[in-house]
CSV table of C-alpha atoms in Angstrom, one decimal:
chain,number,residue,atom,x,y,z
U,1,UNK,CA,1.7,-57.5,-61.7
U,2,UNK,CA,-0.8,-56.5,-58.3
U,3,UNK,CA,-2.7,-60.0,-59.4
U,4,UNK,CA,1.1,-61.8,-59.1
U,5,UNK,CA,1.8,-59.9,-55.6
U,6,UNK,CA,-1.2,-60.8,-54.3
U,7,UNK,CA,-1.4,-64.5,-55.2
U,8,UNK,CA,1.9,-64.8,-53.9
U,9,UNK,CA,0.8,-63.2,-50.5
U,10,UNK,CA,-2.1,-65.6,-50.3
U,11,UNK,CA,0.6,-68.7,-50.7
U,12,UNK,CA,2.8,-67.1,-48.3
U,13,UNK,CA,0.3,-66.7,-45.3
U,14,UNK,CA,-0.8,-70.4,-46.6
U,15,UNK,CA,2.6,-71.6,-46.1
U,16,UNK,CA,3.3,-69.8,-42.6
U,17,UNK,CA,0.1,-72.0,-41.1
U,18,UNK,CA,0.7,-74.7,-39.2
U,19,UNK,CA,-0.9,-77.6,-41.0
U,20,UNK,CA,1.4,-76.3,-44.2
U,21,UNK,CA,4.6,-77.0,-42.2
U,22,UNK,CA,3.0,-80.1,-41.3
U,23,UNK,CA,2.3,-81.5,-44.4
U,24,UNK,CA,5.8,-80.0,-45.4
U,25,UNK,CA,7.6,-82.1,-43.0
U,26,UNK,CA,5.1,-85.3,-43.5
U,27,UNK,CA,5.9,-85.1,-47.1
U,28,UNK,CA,9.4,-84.8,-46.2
U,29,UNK,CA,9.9,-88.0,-44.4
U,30,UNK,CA,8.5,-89.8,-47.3
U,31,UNK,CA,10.6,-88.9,-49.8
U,32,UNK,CA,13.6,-89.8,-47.2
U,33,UNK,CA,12.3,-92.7,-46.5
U,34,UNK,CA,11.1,-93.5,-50.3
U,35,UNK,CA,14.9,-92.7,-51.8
U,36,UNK,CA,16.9,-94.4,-48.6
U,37,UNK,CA,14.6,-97.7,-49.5
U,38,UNK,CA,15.4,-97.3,-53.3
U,39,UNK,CA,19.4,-96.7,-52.7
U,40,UNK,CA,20.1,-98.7,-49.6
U,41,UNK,CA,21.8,-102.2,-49.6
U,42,UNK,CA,19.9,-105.2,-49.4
U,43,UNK,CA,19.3,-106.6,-46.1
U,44,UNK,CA,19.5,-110.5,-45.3
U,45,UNK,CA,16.0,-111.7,-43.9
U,46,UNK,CA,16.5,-113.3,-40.8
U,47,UNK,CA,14.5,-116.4,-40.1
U,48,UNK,CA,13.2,-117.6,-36.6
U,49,UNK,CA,15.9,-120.6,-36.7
U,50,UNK,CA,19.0,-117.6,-37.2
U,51,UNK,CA,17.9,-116.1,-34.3
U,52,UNK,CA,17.6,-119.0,-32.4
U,53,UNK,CA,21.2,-120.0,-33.3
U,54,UNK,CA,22.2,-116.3,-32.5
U,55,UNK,CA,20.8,-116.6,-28.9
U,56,UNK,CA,22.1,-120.1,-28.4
U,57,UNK,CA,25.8,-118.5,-29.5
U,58,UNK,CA,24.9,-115.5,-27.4
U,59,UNK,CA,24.7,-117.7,-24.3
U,60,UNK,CA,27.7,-119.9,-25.1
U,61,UNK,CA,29.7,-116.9,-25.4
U,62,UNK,CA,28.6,-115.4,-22.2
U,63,UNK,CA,29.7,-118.9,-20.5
U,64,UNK,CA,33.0,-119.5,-22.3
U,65,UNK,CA,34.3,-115.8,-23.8
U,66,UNK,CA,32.7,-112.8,-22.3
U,67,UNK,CA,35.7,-112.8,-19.4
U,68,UNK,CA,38.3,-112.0,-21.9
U,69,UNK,CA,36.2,-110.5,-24.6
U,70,UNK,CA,33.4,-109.3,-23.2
U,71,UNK,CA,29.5,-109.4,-22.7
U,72,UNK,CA,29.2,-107.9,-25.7
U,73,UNK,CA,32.1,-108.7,-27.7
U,74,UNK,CA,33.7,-105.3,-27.1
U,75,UNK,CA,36.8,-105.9,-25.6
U,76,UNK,CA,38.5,-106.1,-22.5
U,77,UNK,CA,41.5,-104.0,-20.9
U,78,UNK,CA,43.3,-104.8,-17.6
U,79,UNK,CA,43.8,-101.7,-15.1
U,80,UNK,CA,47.2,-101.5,-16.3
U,81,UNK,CA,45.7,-100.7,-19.4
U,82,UNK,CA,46.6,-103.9,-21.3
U,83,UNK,CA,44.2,-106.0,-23.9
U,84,UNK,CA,43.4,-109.2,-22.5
U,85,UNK,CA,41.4,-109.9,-25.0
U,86,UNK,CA,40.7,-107.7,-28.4
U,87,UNK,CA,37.5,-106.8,-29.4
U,88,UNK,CA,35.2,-109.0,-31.6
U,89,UNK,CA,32.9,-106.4,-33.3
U,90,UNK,CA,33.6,-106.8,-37.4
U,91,UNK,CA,36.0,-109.7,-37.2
U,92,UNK,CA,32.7,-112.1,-38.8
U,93,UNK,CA,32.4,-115.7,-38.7
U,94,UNK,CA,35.2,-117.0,-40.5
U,95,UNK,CA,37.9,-115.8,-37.5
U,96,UNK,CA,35.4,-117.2,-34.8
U,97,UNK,CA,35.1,-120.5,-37.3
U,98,UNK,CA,39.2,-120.5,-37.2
U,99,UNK,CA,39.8,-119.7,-34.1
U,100,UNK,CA,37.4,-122.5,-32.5
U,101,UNK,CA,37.4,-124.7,-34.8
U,102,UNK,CA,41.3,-125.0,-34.7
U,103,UNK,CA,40.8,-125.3,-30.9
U,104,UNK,CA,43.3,-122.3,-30.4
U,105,UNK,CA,40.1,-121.0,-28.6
U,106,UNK,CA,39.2,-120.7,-25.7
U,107,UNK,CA,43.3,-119.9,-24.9
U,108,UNK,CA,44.4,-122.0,-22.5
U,109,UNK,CA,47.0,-119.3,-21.1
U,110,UNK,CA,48.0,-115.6,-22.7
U,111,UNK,CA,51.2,-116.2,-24.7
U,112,UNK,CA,53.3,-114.7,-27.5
U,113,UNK,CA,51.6,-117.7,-29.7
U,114,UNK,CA,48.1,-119.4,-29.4
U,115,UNK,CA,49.1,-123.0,-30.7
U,116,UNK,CA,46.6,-125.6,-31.9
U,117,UNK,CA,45.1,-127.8,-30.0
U,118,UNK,CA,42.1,-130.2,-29.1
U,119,UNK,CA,38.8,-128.9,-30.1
U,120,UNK,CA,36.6,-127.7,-27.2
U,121,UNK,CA,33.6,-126.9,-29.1
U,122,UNK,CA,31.1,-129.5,-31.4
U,123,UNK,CA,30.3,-128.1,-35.1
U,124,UNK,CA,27.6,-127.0,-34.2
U,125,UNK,CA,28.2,-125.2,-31.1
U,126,UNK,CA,31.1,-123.4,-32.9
U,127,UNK,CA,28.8,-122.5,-35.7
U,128,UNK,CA,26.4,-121.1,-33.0
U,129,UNK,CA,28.9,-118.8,-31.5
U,130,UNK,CA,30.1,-118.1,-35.3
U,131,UNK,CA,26.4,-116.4,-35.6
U,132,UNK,CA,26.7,-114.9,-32.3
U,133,UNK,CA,29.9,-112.6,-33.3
U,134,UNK,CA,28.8,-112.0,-37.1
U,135,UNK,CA,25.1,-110.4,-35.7
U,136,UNK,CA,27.8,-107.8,-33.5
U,137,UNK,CA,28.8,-106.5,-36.7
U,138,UNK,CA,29.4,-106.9,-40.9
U,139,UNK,CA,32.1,-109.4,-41.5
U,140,UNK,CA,33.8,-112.3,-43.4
U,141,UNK,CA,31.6,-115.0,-43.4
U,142,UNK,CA,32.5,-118.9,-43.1
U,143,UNK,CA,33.7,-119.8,-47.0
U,144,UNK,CA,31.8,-122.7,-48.7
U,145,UNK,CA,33.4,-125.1,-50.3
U,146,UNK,CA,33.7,-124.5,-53.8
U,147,UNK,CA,34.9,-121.3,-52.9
U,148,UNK,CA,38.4,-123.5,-52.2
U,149,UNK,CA,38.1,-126.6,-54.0
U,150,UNK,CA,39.1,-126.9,-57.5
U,151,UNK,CA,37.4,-130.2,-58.3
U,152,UNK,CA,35.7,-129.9,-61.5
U,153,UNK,CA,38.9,-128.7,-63.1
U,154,UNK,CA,40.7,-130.2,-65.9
U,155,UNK,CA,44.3,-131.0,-65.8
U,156,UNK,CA,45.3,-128.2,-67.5
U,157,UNK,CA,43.2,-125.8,-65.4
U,158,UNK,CA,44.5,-127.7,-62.2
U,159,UNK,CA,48.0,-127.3,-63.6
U,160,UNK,CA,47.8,-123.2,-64.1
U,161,UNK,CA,45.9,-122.8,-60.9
U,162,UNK,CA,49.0,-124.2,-58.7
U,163,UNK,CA,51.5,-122.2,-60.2
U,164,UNK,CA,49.3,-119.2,-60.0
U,165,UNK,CA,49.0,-120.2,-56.2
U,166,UNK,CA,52.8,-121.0,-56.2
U,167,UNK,CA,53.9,-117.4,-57.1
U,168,UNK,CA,51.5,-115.6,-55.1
U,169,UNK,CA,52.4,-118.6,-51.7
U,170,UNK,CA,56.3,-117.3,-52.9
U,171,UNK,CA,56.0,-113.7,-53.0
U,172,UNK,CA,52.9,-112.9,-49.8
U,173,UNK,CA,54.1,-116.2,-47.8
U,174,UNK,CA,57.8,-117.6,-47.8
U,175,UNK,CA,59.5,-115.1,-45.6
U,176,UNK,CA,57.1,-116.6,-42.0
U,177,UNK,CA,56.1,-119.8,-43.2
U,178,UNK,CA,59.2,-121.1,-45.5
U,179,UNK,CA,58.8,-121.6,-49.0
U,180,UNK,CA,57.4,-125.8,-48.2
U,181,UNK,CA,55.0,-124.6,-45.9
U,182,UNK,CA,56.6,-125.6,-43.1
U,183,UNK,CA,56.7,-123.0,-40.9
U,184,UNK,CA,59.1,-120.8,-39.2
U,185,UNK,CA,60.1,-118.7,-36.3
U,186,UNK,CA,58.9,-115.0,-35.6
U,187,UNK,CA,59.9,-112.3,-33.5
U,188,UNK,CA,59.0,-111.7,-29.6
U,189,UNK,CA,58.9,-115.9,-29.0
U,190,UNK,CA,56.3,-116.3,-32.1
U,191,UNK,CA,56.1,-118.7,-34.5
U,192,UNK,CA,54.4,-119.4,-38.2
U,193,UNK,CA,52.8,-122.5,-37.8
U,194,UNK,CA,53.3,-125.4,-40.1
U,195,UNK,CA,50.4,-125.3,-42.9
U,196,UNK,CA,51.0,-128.1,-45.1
U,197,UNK,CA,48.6,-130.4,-42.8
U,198,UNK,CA,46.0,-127.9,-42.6
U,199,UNK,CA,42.2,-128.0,-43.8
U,200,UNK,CA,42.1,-125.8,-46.7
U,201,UNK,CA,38.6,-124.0,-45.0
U,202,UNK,CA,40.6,-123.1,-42.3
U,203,UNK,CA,43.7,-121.5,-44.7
U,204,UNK,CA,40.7,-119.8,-46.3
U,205,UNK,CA,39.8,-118.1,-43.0
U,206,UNK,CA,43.0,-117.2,-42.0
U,207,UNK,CA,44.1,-115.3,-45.2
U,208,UNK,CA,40.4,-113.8,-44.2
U,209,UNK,CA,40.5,-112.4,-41.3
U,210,UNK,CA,44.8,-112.7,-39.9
U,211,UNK,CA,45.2,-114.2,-37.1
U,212,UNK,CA,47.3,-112.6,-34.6
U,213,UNK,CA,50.6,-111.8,-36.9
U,214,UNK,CA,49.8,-112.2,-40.1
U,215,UNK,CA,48.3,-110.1,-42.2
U,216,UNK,CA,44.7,-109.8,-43.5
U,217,UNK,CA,44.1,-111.1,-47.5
U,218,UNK,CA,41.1,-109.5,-47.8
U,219,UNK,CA,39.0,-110.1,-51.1
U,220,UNK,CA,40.7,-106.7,-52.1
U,221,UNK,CA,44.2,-108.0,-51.5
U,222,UNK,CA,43.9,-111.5,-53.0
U,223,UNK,CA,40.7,-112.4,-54.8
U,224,UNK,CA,38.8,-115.4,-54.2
U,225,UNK,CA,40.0,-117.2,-57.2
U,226,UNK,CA,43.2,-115.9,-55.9
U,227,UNK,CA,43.0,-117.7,-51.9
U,228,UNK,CA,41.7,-120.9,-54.0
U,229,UNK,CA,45.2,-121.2,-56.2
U,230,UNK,CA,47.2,-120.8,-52.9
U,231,UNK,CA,45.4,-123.4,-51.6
U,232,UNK,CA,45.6,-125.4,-54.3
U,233,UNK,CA,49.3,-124.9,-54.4
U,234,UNK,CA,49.3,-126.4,-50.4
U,235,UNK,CA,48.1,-129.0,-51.3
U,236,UNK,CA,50.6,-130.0,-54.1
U,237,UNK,CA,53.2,-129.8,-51.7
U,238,UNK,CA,51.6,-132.3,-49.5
U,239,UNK,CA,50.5,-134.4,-52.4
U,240,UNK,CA,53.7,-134.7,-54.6
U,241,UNK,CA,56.5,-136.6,-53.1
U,242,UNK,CA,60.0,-135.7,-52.4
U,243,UNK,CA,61.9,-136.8,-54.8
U,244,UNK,CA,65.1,-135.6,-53.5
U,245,UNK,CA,64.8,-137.7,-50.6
U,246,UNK,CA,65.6,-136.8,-47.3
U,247,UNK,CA,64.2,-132.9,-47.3
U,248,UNK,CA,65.3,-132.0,-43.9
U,249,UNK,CA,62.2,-130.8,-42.9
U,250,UNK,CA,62.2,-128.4,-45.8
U,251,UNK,CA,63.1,-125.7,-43.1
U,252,UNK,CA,65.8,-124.0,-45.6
U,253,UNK,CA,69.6,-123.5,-45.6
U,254,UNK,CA,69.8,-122.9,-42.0
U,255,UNK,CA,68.3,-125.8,-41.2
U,256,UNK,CA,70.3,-127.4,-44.0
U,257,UNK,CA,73.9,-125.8,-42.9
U,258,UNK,CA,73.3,-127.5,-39.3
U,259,UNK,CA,72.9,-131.0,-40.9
U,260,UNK,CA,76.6,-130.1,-42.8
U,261,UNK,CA,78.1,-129.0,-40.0
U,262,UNK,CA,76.6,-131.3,-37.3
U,263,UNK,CA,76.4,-134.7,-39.0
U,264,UNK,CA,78.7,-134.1,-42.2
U,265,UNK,CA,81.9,-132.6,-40.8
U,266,UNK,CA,81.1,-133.7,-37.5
U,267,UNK,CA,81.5,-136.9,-38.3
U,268,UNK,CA,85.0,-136.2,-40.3
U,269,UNK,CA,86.3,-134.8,-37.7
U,270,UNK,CA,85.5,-137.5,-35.5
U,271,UNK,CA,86.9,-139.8,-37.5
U,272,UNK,CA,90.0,-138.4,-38.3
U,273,UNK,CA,90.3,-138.3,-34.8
U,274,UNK,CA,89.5,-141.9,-34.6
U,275,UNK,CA,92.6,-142.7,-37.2
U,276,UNK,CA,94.9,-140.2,-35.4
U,277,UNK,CA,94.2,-142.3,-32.2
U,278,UNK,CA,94.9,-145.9,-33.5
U,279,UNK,CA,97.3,-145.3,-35.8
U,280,UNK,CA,99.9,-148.4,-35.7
U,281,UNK,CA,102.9,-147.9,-34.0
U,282,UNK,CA,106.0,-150.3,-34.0
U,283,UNK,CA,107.3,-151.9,-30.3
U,284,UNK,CA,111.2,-151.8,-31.8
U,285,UNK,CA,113.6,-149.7,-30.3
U,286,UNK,CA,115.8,-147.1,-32.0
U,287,UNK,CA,119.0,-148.2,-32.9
U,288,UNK,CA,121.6,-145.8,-33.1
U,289,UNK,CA,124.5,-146.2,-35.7
């Protein structure tokens, strides 16, 4: 028991030196750095060319976004306190791909909807800018296309892949942009645009990352597979024909009671006011008996 005492004072006074604390903390900041390098998430390499096409972004951003959004992508409030224009940090490339590439930026004028317009912006300086926002922070990237395209299908696979798209498109998408696709109003002087005619990388990206009202579809909300049969349902609707002819716009039964009222008793009315108006009347006079 005194050789067990006295070893252990020999460690002790080892341990209290200073080159023992050193080599504690030395080896301590290996293993930290040893089990964060075994546990951590893979990091993308990035090549000379990404961060070429990061800086070119960087400096078309600075020219064309930074007043509303700015230097930075952080954000910018009015001294009223008011967002004139949202912060960019998370959003990725796929809502900087929408956004430009739909020309609804840069805005030509604040408004309770950003509508689409002529692109400002060539591929590849949208895709620059696209690499700009995504290096400010982890996001949704820019989908490829088979991640939307169903070519390669078989009939049958085609088939089930529509109607999948059709029930989710009925129960996530109906009550802003009508059950054709075809848009609708919304409150506060907004609007759901018309989809029908849209690229389906671009309905991609916007059940990515939501653009201003509606909601985000993340991967955990709708799967990719998921987005794809939505799409795929789209673009039945614009494909098949309307067999019932005249579809009104497909707007619904408002739009539907207006045509009744409007053209189909309208016109009754009218002409039964027409008939009342020349009915034939005789020129004889009354005789009394």
């Amino acid at each position: 028991m005194r050789f067990l005492n006295r070893s252990a004072g020999r460690i002790s006074r080892h341990r209290r030196g200073p080159v023992a604390g050193l080599m504690v903390l030395l080896l301590g900041l290996l293993l930290t750095g040893g089990l964060y390098t075994a546990f951590s998430p893979a990091q993308a390499d990035t090549s000379a060319s990404d961060e070429e096409l990061v800086q070119q972004g960087r400096e078309l951003f600075l020219v064309n976004c930074s007043f509303c959004h700015g230097q930075n992508g952080e954000g910018v409030r009015t001294v009223d306190g008011d967002q004139l224009g949202p912060s960019l940090v998370g959003v990725g490339a796929a809502a900087v791909d929408f956004q430009v590439g739909t020309g609804r930026m840069p805005m030509a004028q604040p408004g309770a909807q950003v509508p689409r317009k002529p692109v400002s912006f060539s591929d590849e300086e949208t895709a620059a800018m696209a690499a700009f926002v995504a290096s400010l922070g982890p996001g949704p990237a820019i989908p490829d296309e088979s991640d939307y395209s169903i070519e390669g299908m078989s009939a049958e696979e085609r088939e089930a892949a529509i109607a999948r798209g059709g029930q989710i498109f009925l129960t996530n998408c109906t009550a802003c942009h009508n059950f054709t696709g075809s848009g609708g109003a919304m409150p506060r002087g907004g609007y759901a645009p018309r989809i029908l005619d849209v690229e389906p990388r671009y309905v991609y990206e916007a059940l990515l990352s939501g653009p201003q009202s509606m909601p985000t579809f993340s991967n955990g909300n709708l799967s990719p597979d998921e987005k794809r049969d939505v799409i795929a349902y789209l673009q039945s609707l614009r494909d098949d024909p309307a067999y019932g002819g005249f579809g009104m716009g497909g707007l619904g039964p408002v739009a539907e009671g207006m045509y009744a009222w409007i053209a189909g008793i309208g016109l009754l009315v009218g002409f039964a006011v027409w008939i009342a108006a020349h009915t034939t009347r005789t020129s004889k006079e009354k005789v009394e008996s």
